[in-house]
Amino acid sequence: MTIQLSPNISEAERRFVRQLPTLFDADGEMLYQGRNTVKRFVIEGKPLIAKRFKKMDLLKKIELMLGGCKAKRAFDNAEKLLSLGFQTPKPLGYLIDNSGYSYLVTQEDTGIPLLDGMNDLTLRGANDITLAEAFADYALSLHLAGIVHKDFNNTNIRFTRDENDGSYQFSLIDINRMKFHDSRPNLRVCLDNLHLFSECTDFYRAVLSRYLHQSNAFTQQLFESELKKKQQHDKRYAQKKAFTRKLKNCKL
């Protein structure tokens, strides 16, 4: 068994991480069950999130030797994000058991999925900022710091809104697939990353426009060109999903 724990966590939290292979199936509140399984536990009155990744096959074991399993990558990426000043649930530890499962334990993120707020484009006051504008600024701040989240979808991006000044704060979850550059990637990489968070809706258009303006890169020609690229991306994605579903439903 392999285990790594964050410093400055309680002894009860340490015991919980160590005992997780035994506790995971028997206890906890189910939040998601699919390829991976996510549960919520309460330890010393604190809600914790435990994610069990799919059991490692030969390919996953090779990945582990080369760069670490998904749980380790998510743990390391969380520490990196926090060190750079970006919000993500604080990691408590990760564990790989002898049967091939890996587990990640973090604090709970109580933010709202961006998906749930994407229709909110209404200004609430003269000094307010819309969610779309705030998110565009946030995405740009990530890219300026060299951060590219490869699963940058609207459920892995969470937000909270300050009711006093209307400002938004964002955080990231599901961060085992990330790339950290030494500086901002080129604009093509950044705009391709934006393709991932939404379909080509009015919200997407508002984000793209703000992002390009704040990058001092806006031209109407570039804006229209990016919308076409986004539509092509969405078409390819839909075709890929349809093909995958067909394969799953195919009876051999």
Short mmCIF file of N, CA, C and O in Angstrom, two decimals, residues 64-122:
data_model
loop_
_atom_site.label_atom_id
_atom_site.label_comp_id
_atom_site.label_asym_id
_atom_site.label_seq_id
_atom_site.Cartn_x
_atom_site.Cartn_y
_atom_site.Cartn_z
N LEU A 64 1.40 4.82 -13.69
CA LEU A 64 1.84 5.05 -12.32
C LEU A 64 3.36 5.11 -12.24
O LEU A 64 3.92 5.98 -11.57
N MET A 65 4.02 4.22 -12.94
CA MET A 65 5.48 4.22 -12.93
C MET A 65 6.05 5.46 -13.61
O MET A 65 7.09 5.99 -13.21
N LEU A 66 5.35 5.95 -14.65
CA LEU A 66 5.87 7.08 -15.42
C LEU A 66 5.57 8.43 -14.76
O LEU A 66 6.40 9.33 -14.77
N GLY A 67 4.36 8.59 -14.22
CA GLY A 67 4.02 9.91 -13.71
C GLY A 67 3.07 9.93 -12.54
O GLY A 67 2.64 11.00 -12.10
N GLY A 68 2.71 8.77 -12.03
CA GLY A 68 1.81 8.74 -10.90
C GLY A 68 0.39 8.43 -11.30
O GLY A 68 -0.05 8.77 -12.40
N CYS A 69 -0.36 7.79 -10.41
CA CYS A 69 -1.76 7.48 -10.67
C CYS A 69 -2.60 8.76 -10.61
O CYS A 69 -2.12 9.83 -10.24
N LYS A 70 -3.87 8.64 -10.97
CA LYS A 70 -4.75 9.81 -10.99
C LYS A 70 -4.86 10.47 -9.62
O LYS A 70 -4.88 11.69 -9.52
N ALA A 71 -4.93 9.64 -8.57
CA ALA A 71 -5.05 10.20 -7.23
C ALA A 71 -3.82 11.02 -6.86
O ALA A 71 -3.93 12.11 -6.30
N LYS A 72 -2.65 10.51 -7.18
CA LYS A 72 -1.41 11.25 -6.89
C LYS A 72 -1.34 12.53 -7.71
O LYS A 72 -0.96 13.59 -7.20
N ARG A 73 -1.70 12.45 -9.00
CA ARG A 73 -1.65 13.65 -9.84
C ARG A 73 -2.61 14.71 -9.32
O ARG A 73 -2.28 15.90 -9.28
N ALA A 74 -3.81 14.28 -8.90
CA ALA A 74 -4.78 15.24 -8.37
C ALA A 74 -4.27 15.86 -7.08
O ALA A 74 -4.45 17.07 -6.84
N PHE A 75 -3.66 15.05 -6.23
CA PHE A 75 -3.09 15.54 -4.98
C PHE A 75 -2.00 16.57 -5.26
O PHE A 75 -1.99 17.68 -4.69
N ASP A 76 -1.07 16.24 -6.13
CA ASP A 76 0.03 17.15 -6.46
C ASP A 76 -0.48 18.42 -7.13
O ASP A 76 -0.01 19.53 -6.84
N ASN A 77 -1.45 18.27 -8.03
CA ASN A 77 -2.00 19.44 -8.72
C ASN A 77 -2.73 20.37 -7.76
O ASN A 77 -2.67 21.60 -7.92
N ALA A 78 -3.42 19.80 -6.78
CA ALA A 78 -4.11 20.63 -5.79
C ALA A 78 -3.10 21.46 -5.00
O ALA A 78 -3.30 22.67 -4.78
N GLU A 79 -2.03 20.83 -4.57
CA GLU A 79 -1.00 21.57 -3.83
C GLU A 79 -0.38 22.66 -4.69
O GLU A 79 -0.10 23.76 -4.22
N LYS A 80 -0.17 22.36 -5.97
CA LYS A 80 0.40 23.35 -6.89
C LYS A 80 -0.56 24.53 -7.08
O LYS A 80 -0.15 25.70 -7.02
N LEU A 81 -1.83 24.24 -7.32
CA LEU A 81 -2.82 25.30 -7.50
C LEU A 81 -2.88 26.21 -6.27
O LEU A 81 -2.88 27.45 -6.39
N LEU A 82 -2.96 25.60 -5.10
CA LEU A 82 -3.05 26.39 -3.86
C LEU A 82 -1.80 27.24 -3.67
O LEU A 82 -1.89 28.40 -3.23
N SER A 83 -0.64 26.71 -4.03
CA SER A 83 0.60 27.48 -3.89
C SER A 83 0.64 28.67 -4.83
O SER A 83 1.30 29.67 -4.55
N LEU A 84 -0.11 28.57 -5.95
CA LEU A 84 -0.17 29.67 -6.92
C LEU A 84 -1.31 30.65 -6.62
O LEU A 84 -1.49 31.62 -7.36
N GLY A 85 -2.06 30.37 -5.56
CA GLY A 85 -3.11 31.29 -5.15
C GLY A 85 -4.47 31.02 -5.77
O GLY A 85 -5.36 31.88 -5.71
N PHE A 86 -4.67 29.83 -6.34
CA PHE A 86 -5.96 29.48 -6.94
C PHE A 86 -6.69 28.47 -6.06
O PHE A 86 -6.07 27.57 -5.49
N GLN A 87 -8.00 28.64 -5.97
CA GLN A 87 -8.78 27.82 -5.05
C GLN A 87 -9.08 26.44 -5.62
O GLN A 87 -9.43 26.29 -6.80
N THR A 88 -8.95 25.45 -4.76
CA THR A 88 -9.35 24.08 -5.03
C THR A 88 -9.49 23.43 -3.66
O THR A 88 -8.87 23.90 -2.69
N PRO A 89 -10.31 22.40 -3.52
CA PRO A 89 -10.43 21.77 -2.20
C PRO A 89 -9.07 21.31 -1.68
O PRO A 89 -8.31 20.64 -2.41
N LYS A 90 -8.77 21.63 -0.43
CA LYS A 90 -7.49 21.26 0.15
C LYS A 90 -7.36 19.74 0.21
O LYS A 90 -8.23 19.05 0.71
N PRO A 91 -6.26 19.20 -0.32
CA PRO A 91 -6.08 17.74 -0.26
C PRO A 91 -5.59 17.29 1.11
O PRO A 91 -4.72 17.93 1.71
N LEU A 92 -6.15 16.19 1.59
CA LEU A 92 -5.69 15.62 2.85
C LEU A 92 -4.70 14.47 2.63
O LEU A 92 -3.80 14.26 3.43
N GLY A 93 -4.91 13.74 1.54
CA GLY A 93 -4.00 12.65 1.26
C GLY A 93 -4.49 11.79 0.12
O GLY A 93 -5.63 11.93 -0.35
N TYR A 94 -3.61 10.92 -0.35
CA TYR A 94 -4.02 9.92 -1.33
C TYR A 94 -3.46 8.57 -0.92
O TYR A 94 -2.49 8.49 -0.15
N LEU A 95 -4.07 7.53 -1.44
CA LEU A 95 -3.71 6.18 -1.05
C LEU A 95 -3.89 5.24 -2.23
O LEU A 95 -4.85 5.38 -3.00
N ILE A 96 -2.98 4.31 -2.40
CA ILE A 96 -3.12 3.23 -3.39
C ILE A 96 -3.13 1.92 -2.62
O ILE A 96 -2.16 1.61 -1.90
N ASP A 97 -4.22 1.15 -2.72
CA ASP A 97 -4.27 -0.09 -1.95
C ASP A 97 -3.69 -1.25 -2.75
O ASP A 97 -3.33 -1.12 -3.93
N ASN A 98 -3.59 -2.38 -2.13
CA ASN A 98 -2.94 -3.54 -2.74
C ASN A 98 -3.76 -4.17 -3.86
O ASN A 98 -3.23 -4.97 -4.64
N SER A 99 -5.03 -3.83 -3.95
CA SER A 99 -5.88 -4.40 -4.99
C SER A 99 -5.87 -3.59 -6.28
O SER A 99 -6.45 -4.01 -7.29
N GLY A 100 -5.25 -2.40 -6.25
CA GLY A 100 -5.15 -1.60 -7.46
C GLY A 100 -6.03 -0.37 -7.50
O GLY A 100 -5.99 0.40 -8.46
N TYR A 101 -6.85 -0.16 -6.46
CA TYR A 101 -7.63 1.08 -6.38
C TYR A 101 -6.77 2.21 -5.83
O TYR A 101 -5.89 1.99 -5.00
N SER A 102 -7.04 3.42 -6.29
CA SER A 102 -6.41 4.59 -5.69
C SER A 102 -7.50 5.53 -5.20
O SER A 102 -8.59 5.59 -5.77
N TYR A 103 -7.21 6.24 -4.11
CA TYR A 103 -8.18 7.10 -3.44
C TYR A 103 -7.58 8.48 -3.22
O TYR A 103 -6.39 8.61 -2.90
N LEU A 104 -8.42 9.49 -3.35
CA LEU A 104 -8.04 10.87 -3.02
C LEU A 104 -9.03 11.40 -1.99
O LEU A 104 -10.24 11.25 -2.16
N VAL A 105 -8.52 12.06 -0.96
CA VAL A 105 -9.37 12.67 0.07
C VAL A 105 -9.09 14.17 0.11
O VAL A 105 -7.93 14.59 0.21
N THR A 106 -10.15 14.96 0.04
CA THR A 106 -10.02 16.42 0.10
C THR A 106 -11.09 16.99 1.01
O THR A 106 -12.05 16.31 1.38
N GLN A 107 -10.94 18.26 1.33
CA GLN A 107 -12.04 18.98 1.95
C GLN A 107 -13.16 19.13 0.92
O GLN A 107 -12.96 18.92 -0.28
N GLU A 108 -14.34 19.50 1.40
CA GLU A 108 -15.49 19.64 0.50
C GLU A 108 -15.50 21.02 -0.14
O GLU A 108 -15.23 22.03 0.51
N ASP A 109 -15.83 21.07 -1.42
CA ASP A 109 -16.04 22.33 -2.12
C ASP A 109 -17.55 22.60 -2.13
O ASP A 109 -18.32 21.83 -2.70
N THR A 110 -17.97 23.69 -1.50
CA THR A 110 -19.40 24.00 -1.40
C THR A 110 -19.86 24.99 -2.46
O THR A 110 -20.98 25.50 -2.39
N GLY A 111 -18.98 25.28 -3.43
CA GLY A 111 -19.36 26.21 -4.49
C GLY A 111 -20.43 25.64 -5.41
O GLY A 111 -20.73 24.44 -5.40
N ILE A 112 -20.98 26.51 -6.22
CA ILE A 112 -22.03 26.16 -7.18
C ILE A 112 -21.37 25.79 -8.51
O ILE A 112 -20.50 26.52 -8.99
N PRO A 113 -21.75 24.67 -9.14
CA PRO A 113 -21.20 24.38 -10.46
C PRO A 113 -21.51 25.51 -11.44
O PRO A 113 -22.62 26.06 -11.44
N LEU A 114 -20.53 25.86 -12.25
CA LEU A 114 -20.75 26.92 -13.23
C LEU A 114 -21.96 26.64 -14.10
O LEU A 114 -22.68 27.56 -14.50
N LEU A 115 -22.21 25.36 -14.38
CA LEU A 115 -23.37 24.97 -15.18
C LEU A 115 -24.66 25.56 -14.62
O LEU A 115 -25.54 25.98 -15.39
N ASP A 116 -24.78 25.60 -13.29
CA ASP A 116 -26.02 26.07 -12.67
C ASP A 116 -26.18 27.59 -12.75
O ASP A 116 -27.28 28.10 -12.51
N GLY A 117 -25.10 28.29 -13.06
CA GLY A 117 -25.21 29.74 -13.10
C GLY A 117 -25.03 30.35 -14.47
O GLY A 117 -25.01 31.57 -14.62
N MET A 118 -24.94 29.50 -15.51
CA MET A 118 -24.56 30.02 -16.82
C MET A 118 -25.62 30.84 -17.53
O MET A 118 -25.33 31.50 -18.52
N ASN A 119 -26.86 30.83 -17.03
CA ASN A 119 -27.89 31.66 -17.64
C ASN A 119 -27.99 33.03 -17.00
O ASN A 119 -28.81 33.85 -17.39
N ASP A 120 -27.14 33.27 -15.98
CA ASP A 120 -27.21 34.53 -15.24
C ASP A 120 -26.31 35.56 -15.91
O ASP A 120 -25.15 35.68 -15.60
N LEU A 121 -26.88 36.34 -16.83
CA LEU A 121 -26.15 37.41 -17.50
C LEU A 121 -26.72 38.77 -17.14
O LEU A 121 -26.45 39.77 -17.77
N THR A 122 -27.57 38.83 -16.11
CA THR A 122 -28.26 40.05 -15.75
C THR A 122 -27.45 40.87 -14.76
O THR A 122 -27.03 40.38 -13.72
#
